[in-house]
Short mmCIF file of C-alpha atoms in Angstrom, two decimals:
data_model
loop_
_atom_site.label_atom_id
_atom_site.label_comp_id
_atom_site.label_asym_id
_atom_site.label_seq_id
_atom_site.Cartn_x
_atom_site.Cartn_y
_atom_site.Cartn_z
CA MET A 1045 12.33 3.09 19.88
CA SER A 1046 14.56 5.37 17.78
CA LEU A 1047 13.88 9.10 17.69
CA GLU A 1048 13.53 8.90 13.91
CA ARG A 1049 10.81 6.29 14.21
CA LEU A 1050 9.13 8.29 16.92
CA ALA A 1051 9.01 11.35 14.70
CA GLU A 1052 7.30 9.35 11.95
CA GLN A 1053 4.66 8.15 14.38
CA ALA A 1054 4.00 11.48 16.04
CA GLY A 1055 1.64 12.78 13.39
CA ASP A 1056 -1.36 14.50 14.88
CA GLY A 1057 -4.80 13.05 14.49
CA PRO A 1058 -7.51 15.02 12.68
CA LEU A 1059 -8.41 18.27 14.45
CA ASP A 1060 -12.02 19.32 14.80
CA LEU A 1061 -12.72 22.36 12.62
CA ASN A 1062 -14.98 23.64 15.43
CA HIS A 1063 -12.10 23.67 17.91
CA PRO A 1064 -12.14 27.15 19.54
CA PHE A 1065 -8.45 27.61 18.67
CA TYR A 1066 -8.37 25.69 15.41
CA ASP A 1067 -6.33 28.33 13.57
CA VAL A 1068 -3.56 28.00 16.19
CA ALA A 1069 -3.94 24.35 17.21
CA ARG A 1070 -3.63 23.06 13.63
CA HIS A 1071 0.08 23.95 13.59
CA GLY A 1072 0.89 21.52 16.44
CA ILE A 1073 2.99 24.11 18.29
CA VAL A 1074 1.63 22.94 21.64
CA GLN A 1075 1.19 19.26 22.42
CA VAL A 1076 0.41 17.19 25.49
CA ALA A 1077 2.18 13.84 25.44
CA GLY A 1078 0.45 11.94 28.21
CA ASP A 1079 2.24 11.31 31.51
CA ASP A 1080 5.82 10.58 32.38
CA ASN A 1081 6.59 7.53 34.54
CA TYR A 1082 5.85 9.52 37.68
CA GLY A 1083 2.38 10.65 36.69
CA ARG A 1084 3.25 14.17 35.56
CA LYS A 1085 1.75 15.58 32.36
CA LEU A 1086 4.25 16.40 29.62
CA VAL A 1087 3.45 19.64 27.79
CA ILE A 1088 5.56 20.30 24.68
CA PHE A 1089 6.17 23.60 22.88
CA SER A 1090 7.90 23.33 19.47
CA CYS A 1091 9.17 26.58 17.96
CA CYS A 1092 9.87 24.94 14.59
CA ARG A 1093 6.13 24.56 14.11
CA MET A 1094 5.46 28.28 14.42
CA PRO A 1095 4.55 29.80 11.03
CA PRO A 1096 5.68 33.32 9.99
CA SER A 1097 4.41 36.02 12.34
CA HIS A 1098 1.99 37.44 9.77
CA GLN A 1099 0.28 34.02 9.66
CA LEU A 1100 -0.05 33.56 13.42
CA ASN A 1101 -1.82 35.71 15.97
CA HIS A 1102 0.65 35.57 18.86
CA GLN A 1103 -1.93 36.80 21.37
CA LYS A 1104 -4.18 33.93 20.37
CA LEU A 1105 -1.21 31.56 20.69
CA LEU A 1106 -0.82 32.74 24.28
CA GLU A 1107 -4.53 32.21 24.91
CA TYR A 1108 -4.30 28.72 23.40
CA LEU A 1109 -1.31 27.83 25.58
CA LYS A 1110 -3.24 28.95 28.66
CA TYR A 1111 -6.33 27.10 27.43
CA THR A 1112 -4.26 23.91 27.12
CA LEU A 1113 -2.50 24.32 30.46
CA ASP A 1114 -5.77 25.12 32.23
CA GLN A 1115 -6.76 21.49 31.69
CA TYR A 1116 -3.69 20.21 33.53
CA VAL A 1117 -2.22 22.83 35.90
CA GLU A 1118 -4.18 21.51 38.88
CA SER A 1119 -1.90 18.49 38.61
CA ASP A 1120 1.91 18.42 38.56
CA TYR A 1121 3.27 18.87 35.04
CA ILE A 1122 6.48 19.31 33.05
CA LEU A 1123 7.08 21.72 30.18
CA VAL A 1124 9.52 20.81 27.40
CA TYR A 1125 10.46 23.75 25.19
CA PHE A 1126 12.14 22.94 21.87
CA HIS A 1127 13.86 26.17 20.88
CA HIS A 1128 15.11 25.14 17.44
CA GLY A 1129 13.17 26.77 14.64
CA LEU A 1130 12.63 30.16 16.30
CA LYS A 1131 13.76 32.60 13.59
CA SER A 1132 13.40 36.30 12.90
CA PHE A 1133 10.35 35.67 10.69
CA ASN A 1134 8.35 33.82 13.37
CA LYS A 1135 9.78 35.23 16.60
CA PRO A 1136 7.34 37.05 18.94
CA SER A 1137 8.29 40.53 20.13
CA LEU A 1138 10.02 41.10 23.47
CA SER A 1139 6.96 42.99 24.72
CA TRP A 1140 4.82 39.93 23.91
CA LEU A 1141 7.25 37.66 25.82
CA GLN A 1142 7.21 40.01 28.81
CA ASN A 1143 3.42 40.12 28.78
CA ALA A 1144 3.27 36.32 28.43
CA TYR A 1145 5.44 35.80 31.51
CA LYS A 1146 3.26 38.18 33.52
CA GLU A 1147 0.09 36.40 32.43
CA PHE A 1148 1.45 33.07 33.62
CA ASP A 1149 0.63 33.73 37.22
CA ARG A 1150 1.10 31.47 40.25
CA LYS A 1151 -1.66 29.12 39.06
CA TYR A 1152 0.55 28.01 36.16
CA LYS A 1153 3.89 28.10 37.99
CA LYS A 1154 2.91 26.37 41.24
CA ASN A 1155 2.60 22.81 39.87
CA LEU A 1156 5.22 23.17 37.14
CA LYS A 1157 7.87 20.74 38.33
CA ALA A 1158 10.44 21.29 35.59
CA LEU A 1159 11.01 23.38 32.45
CA TYR A 1160 13.45 21.82 29.97
CA VAL A 1161 14.86 24.24 27.39
CA VAL A 1162 16.18 22.06 24.56
CA HIS A 1163 18.87 23.38 22.16
CA PRO A 1164 19.26 26.81 23.83
CA THR A 1165 21.05 29.55 21.87
CA ASN A 1166 22.61 32.87 22.82
CA PHE A 1167 19.18 34.43 22.26
CA ILE A 1168 17.83 32.38 25.19
CA ARG A 1169 20.69 33.47 27.43
CA VAL A 1170 20.22 37.14 26.49
CA LEU A 1171 16.51 36.80 27.07
CA TRP A 1172 17.13 35.24 30.47
CA ASN A 1173 19.25 38.24 31.52
CA ILE A 1174 16.55 40.64 30.33
CA PHE A 1175 13.81 38.88 32.30
CA LYS A 1176 15.93 37.97 35.31
CA PRO A 1177 14.50 40.79 37.48
CA LEU A 1178 11.02 39.37 36.87
CA ILE A 1179 11.87 35.71 37.47
CA SER A 1180 11.67 34.37 40.99
CA ARG A 1181 14.54 32.32 42.34
CA LYS A 1182 12.15 29.42 42.97
CA PHE A 1183 11.03 29.40 39.33
CA GLY A 1184 14.63 29.72 38.13
CA LYS A 1185 15.52 26.48 39.89
CA LYS A 1186 12.96 24.63 37.78
CA VAL A 1187 14.72 25.52 34.51
CA THR A 1188 17.17 23.03 32.97
CA TYR A 1189 19.11 23.71 29.76
CA VAL A 1190 19.54 20.66 27.53
CA ASN A 1191 22.02 20.86 24.65
CA TYR A 1192 21.29 17.49 23.02
CA LEU A 1193 18.40 15.06 22.89
CA SER A 1194 20.70 12.45 24.39
CA GLU A 1195 20.89 14.66 27.50
CA LEU A 1196 17.12 14.98 27.57
CA ARG A 1197 16.94 11.19 27.79
CA GLU A 1198 18.69 11.43 31.13
CA HIS A 1199 15.69 13.33 32.48
CA LEU A 1200 12.71 12.03 30.52
CA ASN A 1201 11.67 9.01 28.52
CA CYS A 1202 11.88 10.40 24.99
CA ASP A 1203 9.52 7.68 23.77
CA GLN A 1204 6.83 9.68 25.59
CA LEU A 1205 7.62 12.89 23.72
CA ILE A 1206 6.38 14.26 20.42
CA ILE A 1207 9.58 15.50 18.80
CA ALA A 1208 9.40 17.20 15.40
CA PRO A 1209 11.59 15.67 12.65
CA GLU A 1210 13.26 19.07 12.17
CA VAL A 1211 14.42 19.00 15.80
CA ILE A 1212 15.87 15.49 15.40
CA ARG A 1213 17.74 16.46 12.23
CA TYR A 1214 19.08 19.60 13.89
CA ASP A 1215 20.24 17.60 16.91
CA GLU A 1216 22.14 15.18 14.68
CA LYS A 1217 23.74 18.04 12.77
CA LEU A 1218 24.68 19.80 16.01
CA ARG A 1219 26.34 16.73 17.50
CA VAL A 1220 28.35 16.04 14.34
CA SER A 1221 29.54 19.65 14.11
CA GLN A 1222 31.01 19.75 17.62
CA LYS A 1223 34.80 19.87 17.88
CA GLY A 1224 36.33 16.57 18.86
CA GLY A 1225 33.48 14.65 17.27
CA ALA A 1226 29.92 14.14 18.30
CA PRO A 1227 29.24 13.19 21.91
CA GLN A 1228 28.03 9.66 22.22
CA ALA A 1229 24.26 9.44 22.17
CA ALA A 1230 22.82 7.56 25.09
CA LYS A 1231 22.31 3.98 24.03
CA THR A 1232 19.36 2.00 25.19
CA PRO A 1233 20.75 -0.98 27.08
CA PRO A 1234 19.59 -4.40 25.95
CA PRO A 1235 16.62 -5.67 27.95
CA ARG A 1236 17.61 -7.64 31.00
CA PRO A 1237 15.70 -10.66 32.20
CA PRO A 1238 13.33 -9.69 35.02
CA LEU A 1239 14.29 -10.35 38.60
CA PRO A 1240 12.52 -13.28 40.30
CA GLN A 1241 10.35 -10.86 42.31
CA GLN A 1242 10.08 -8.16 39.60
CA GLN A 1243 6.88 -6.09 39.91
CA PHE A 1244 7.41 -3.16 37.52
CA GLY A 1245 7.76 -3.36 33.75
CA VAL A 1246 6.55 -6.96 33.45
CA SER A 1247 3.27 -8.36 32.11
CA LEU A 1248 0.18 -9.24 34.12
CA GLN A 1249 0.70 -12.86 33.12
CA TYR A 1250 4.27 -12.82 34.46
CA LEU A 1251 3.08 -11.35 37.75
CA ARG A 1252 0.36 -13.97 38.05
CA ASP A 1253 2.73 -16.83 37.28
CA LYS A 1254 5.31 -15.60 39.80
CA GLY A 1255 2.70 -14.58 42.38
CA ASN A 1256 1.22 -17.98 43.16
CA GLY A 1257 -1.73 -17.37 40.89
CA GLU A 1258 -2.79 -14.06 42.52
CA THR A 1259 -4.99 -12.26 39.99
CA ILE A 1260 -4.50 -8.76 41.41
CA PRO A 1261 -0.84 -7.68 41.14
CA LEU A 1262 0.92 -7.08 44.45
CA VAL A 1263 1.62 -3.39 43.80
CA MET A 1264 -2.00 -2.67 42.92
CA ARG A 1265 -3.29 -4.73 45.81
CA GLN A 1266 -1.14 -2.96 48.40
CA THR A 1267 -1.49 0.59 47.09
CA VAL A 1268 -5.27 0.31 46.68
CA GLN A 1269 -5.65 -1.19 50.14
CA PHE A 1270 -3.55 1.55 51.77
CA LEU A 1271 -5.26 4.36 49.87
CA LYS A 1272 -8.72 2.99 50.58
CA GLN A 1273 -7.98 2.93 54.30
CA ASN A 1274 -6.05 6.20 54.55
CA ALA A 1275 -6.54 8.55 51.61
CA LEU A 1276 -10.07 8.51 50.21
CA GLN A 1277 -10.61 12.05 51.47
CA THR A 1278 -7.10 13.39 50.73
CA GLU A 1279 -7.48 16.51 48.59
CA GLY A 1280 -5.88 16.17 45.16
CA ILE A 1281 -5.08 12.49 45.57
CA PHE A 1282 -3.53 11.20 42.29
CA ARG A 1283 -2.96 14.78 41.11
CA ARG A 1284 0.23 15.39 43.02
CA SER A 1285 3.64 13.91 42.32
CA ALA A 1286 5.99 12.64 45.02
CA ASN A 1287 9.74 12.71 45.57
CA ILE A 1288 11.23 10.92 42.55
CA GLN A 1289 14.06 9.37 44.55
CA ILE A 1290 11.56 7.88 46.99
CA ILE A 1291 9.49 6.48 44.12
CA LYS A 1292 12.59 4.93 42.51
CA GLU A 1293 13.66 3.40 45.82
CA ILE A 1294 10.21 1.87 46.42
CA GLN A 1295 10.23 0.42 42.91
CA LYS A 1296 13.65 -1.07 43.59
CA GLN A 1297 12.47 -2.57 46.88
CA TYR A 1298 9.37 -4.04 45.24
CA ASN A 1299 11.50 -5.59 42.49
CA LEU A 1300 13.73 -7.17 45.11
CA GLY A 1301 10.75 -8.69 46.89
CA LYS A 1302 11.04 -6.44 49.95
CA LEU A 1303 8.12 -5.55 52.21
CA ILE A 1304 6.80 -2.01 51.67
CA LYS A 1305 5.13 -0.12 54.52
CA PHE A 1306 3.61 3.03 53.07
CA GLU A 1307 2.72 4.43 56.49
CA GLU A 1308 6.46 4.92 57.09
CA TYR A 1309 6.63 7.56 54.33
CA GLY A 1310 4.03 9.88 55.87
CA ASP A 1311 2.70 10.93 52.46
CA GLU A 1312 -0.44 9.48 50.85
CA HIS A 1313 0.74 10.75 47.47
CA VAL A 1314 3.59 8.22 47.45
CA PRO A 1315 1.40 5.10 47.03
CA ALA A 1316 -0.83 7.07 44.63
CA VAL A 1317 2.15 7.77 42.36
CA ILE A 1318 3.39 4.18 42.74
CA LEU A 1319 0.03 2.88 41.49
CA LYS A 1320 0.10 5.16 38.42
CA THR A 1321 3.74 4.28 37.78
CA PHE A 1322 2.96 0.58 37.94
CA LEU A 1323 0.19 0.95 35.35
CA ARG A 1324 2.31 3.13 33.07
CA GLU A 1325 5.24 0.71 33.08
CA LEU A 1326 3.21 -2.34 32.07
CA PRO A 1327 4.50 -3.64 28.70
CA GLU A 1328 0.95 -3.44 27.36
CA PRO A 1329 -1.82 -1.16 28.63
CA ILE A 1330 -4.15 -2.74 31.13
CA LEU A 1331 -7.10 -2.05 28.78
CA THR A 1332 -5.07 -3.70 25.96
CA SER A 1333 -4.11 -2.24 22.59
CA GLN A 1334 -6.89 -4.19 20.88
CA ILE A 1335 -9.62 -1.76 21.96
CA TYR A 1336 -7.60 1.45 21.46
CA ASP A 1337 -9.25 2.43 18.17
CA HIS A 1338 -12.69 1.75 19.65
CA VAL A 1339 -11.88 3.99 22.61
CA GLN A 1340 -10.77 6.71 20.20
CA SER A 1341 -14.17 6.62 18.51
CA ILE A 1342 -16.24 6.84 21.72
CA GLY A 1343 -17.08 10.48 20.95
CA THR A 1344 -18.85 9.47 17.74
CA VAL A 1345 -21.28 7.26 19.67
CA GLU A 1346 -24.61 8.87 20.55
CA SER A 1347 -24.32 10.14 24.13
CA SER A 1348 -27.20 7.99 25.40
CA LEU A 1349 -25.44 4.85 24.11
CA ARG A 1350 -21.90 5.52 25.33
CA VAL A 1351 -22.19 3.63 28.61
CA THR A 1352 -23.51 0.62 26.71
CA ARG A 1353 -20.57 0.91 24.32
CA CYS A 1354 -18.14 0.99 27.24
CA LYS A 1355 -19.81 -2.10 28.64
CA GLN A 1356 -19.42 -3.90 25.30
CA LEU A 1357 -15.73 -3.03 25.14
CA MET A 1358 -15.17 -4.31 28.67
CA GLN A 1359 -16.65 -7.64 27.57
CA ARG A 1360 -13.85 -7.93 24.99
CA LEU A 1361 -11.05 -7.81 27.54
CA PRO A 1362 -9.21 -11.03 28.35
CA GLU A 1363 -10.39 -12.50 31.64
CA HIS A 1364 -7.31 -11.55 33.65
CA ASN A 1365 -7.28 -7.96 32.34
CA TYR A 1366 -10.98 -7.66 33.07
CA ILE A 1367 -10.51 -8.76 36.69
CA VAL A 1368 -7.65 -6.30 37.27
CA VAL A 1369 -9.45 -3.42 35.51
CA LYS A 1370 -12.64 -4.07 37.48
CA HIS A 1371 -10.68 -4.05 40.75
CA LEU A 1372 -9.04 -0.72 39.87
CA ILE A 1373 -12.15 1.02 38.53
CA CYS A 1374 -14.19 -0.13 41.54
CA PHE A 1375 -11.63 1.61 43.73
CA LEU A 1376 -11.57 4.78 41.59
CA ASN A 1377 -15.36 4.87 41.81
CA MET A 1378 -14.98 4.84 45.61
CA VAL A 1379 -12.52 7.75 45.34
CA SER A 1380 -14.96 9.71 43.17
CA GLN A 1381 -17.72 9.25 45.73
CA GLN A 1382 -15.61 11.25 48.18
CA SER A 1383 -15.05 14.11 45.72
CA ILE A 1384 -16.64 16.64 48.07
CA PHE A 1385 -13.51 16.17 50.18
CA ASN A 1386 -10.80 15.05 47.75
CA LYS A 1387 -11.90 17.19 44.75
CA MET A 1388 -11.42 14.15 42.50
CA ASN A 1389 -14.65 13.56 40.59
CA PRO A 1390 -14.78 11.04 37.70
CA SER A 1391 -13.66 13.71 35.23
CA ASN A 1392 -10.61 14.68 37.31
CA LEU A 1393 -9.68 11.04 37.89
CA ALA A 1394 -10.02 10.35 34.17
CA SER A 1395 -7.59 13.16 33.30
CA VAL A 1396 -4.85 11.57 35.45
CA PHE A 1397 -5.63 7.88 34.86
CA GLY A 1398 -6.73 7.77 31.22
CA VAL A 1399 -3.29 7.61 29.62
CA ASN A 1400 -2.16 5.13 32.28
CA LEU A 1401 -4.91 2.69 31.28
CA ILE A 1402 -4.57 2.76 27.51
CA TRP A 1403 -2.19 4.22 24.94
CA PRO A 1404 -1.58 3.78 21.20
CA PRO A 1405 0.18 0.61 19.99
CA LYS A 1406 2.91 2.80 18.45
CA GLY A 1407 4.16 6.26 19.34
CA PRO A 1408 3.13 8.66 22.11
CA VAL A 1409 -0.36 9.91 22.94
CA THR A 1410 -1.08 13.14 21.05
CA LEU A 1411 -3.14 16.08 22.26
CA GLN A 1412 -5.98 15.08 19.92
CA ALA A 1413 -6.04 11.52 21.32
CA LEU A 1414 -6.50 12.59 24.94
CA PRO A 1415 -10.18 13.72 24.96
CA PRO A 1416 -11.65 10.35 23.87
CA ILE A 1417 -9.35 8.47 26.26
CA ASN A 1418 -10.44 10.71 29.11
CA MET A 1419 -14.10 10.49 28.10
CA PHE A 1420 -13.99 6.69 28.06
CA THR A 1421 -12.19 6.57 31.42
CA GLU A 1422 -14.65 8.99 32.99
CA LEU A 1423 -17.58 6.89 31.81
CA ILE A 1424 -16.28 3.60 33.21
CA ILE A 1425 -15.50 5.26 36.56
CA GLU A 1426 -18.79 7.13 36.91
CA TYR A 1427 -20.96 4.27 35.66
CA TYR A 1428 -18.92 1.48 37.21
CA ASP A 1429 -21.98 -0.50 38.36
CA GLN A 1430 -23.60 -0.47 34.91
CA VAL A 1431 -20.42 -1.13 32.95
CA PHE A 1432 -19.24 -4.11 35.03
CA SER A 1433 -22.52 -5.58 36.30
CA SER A 1434 -23.16 -8.19 33.61
CA ARG A 1435 -19.78 -9.93 33.69
CA ILE A 1436 -19.06 -11.40 37.10
CA LEU A 1437 -16.23 -13.90 37.25
CA PRO A 1438 -15.80 -16.47 40.02
CA ASN A 1439 -12.20 -15.50 40.78
CA GLU A 1440 -12.59 -11.71 40.73
CA ILE A 1441 -11.57 -9.72 43.79
CA LEU A 1442 -12.92 -6.28 44.66
CA PRO A 1443 -11.22 -3.80 47.00
#
């Protein structure tokens, strides 16, 4: 998908006027764009969306940023900071920036896996020197400067990001203005035919056809089985990321038809991330795009009728999707029943699995789209027995 097309599709949904930070949130300065392919939340800060200082309470902006991060900092996350658009008329004071850094204590920094500063200027470098005495070496290692969006693609899937049109136009202008001509933007290679044993990035139907009719995909079957036997009481299971190189290597081995033994990695978070990655890389969400709008409207349903509505939507799923979803949600219900040990109740599981189960047909998930997705996911996990009790298929398999 082109960045231009992505920008067109990244319009925010309607924001509730009763939102506690409506006056700040309405500008779209802070966004959460779902998960990356390794299960880490993507938090985006766009300076170009900051109005003039007299129209924005910067202290409230800080509170809103903390309010947003508070929903995700217990899990691993990535922060993408788009610097373009920060001008003298909307720039916070140095004292505000210093206070902001101090307020972002260890709770916010601990699970931050990377901070990408996109289109840095001399102001950023001067600022870095000013704050250097305050910045720990460990935090400094998490910061990566990115001069062009094409470079950002080397680190993240830009299709997941909400990038303002102004940023895209500035990036194009910047590349053209460079001496010696613009650096070549990274081109998306043409799709290659899947390998005979391909497990990631292919449809459920493909996996079934190539898997001797097995209804539960191999990756899901093996990760769920291992986690059920070894990790139901692991604290923070599904919230933590794992070594990216290990995850890539396991994906490669799966796609080559190799046998994977998760016990050899000594880390229960590895199969947990592999399961989320598998779901996220499906060509179509496991809950299908057909029910996306219905999921988005779950909050408008009277609370006493929401479980019934979830049940009705599950009835609409194609048979194969239903079997796979039921297998997964049955397992996640088991995980939630051990929440006294693993700290992963239905709400916490929903916050990490929601965007891996369903996403919009076009464009990334916006901050406004997340609450209904998470609400729906929480309901089907918590009320698994009620939601899935009336549709029992002869070839379904439970963990």
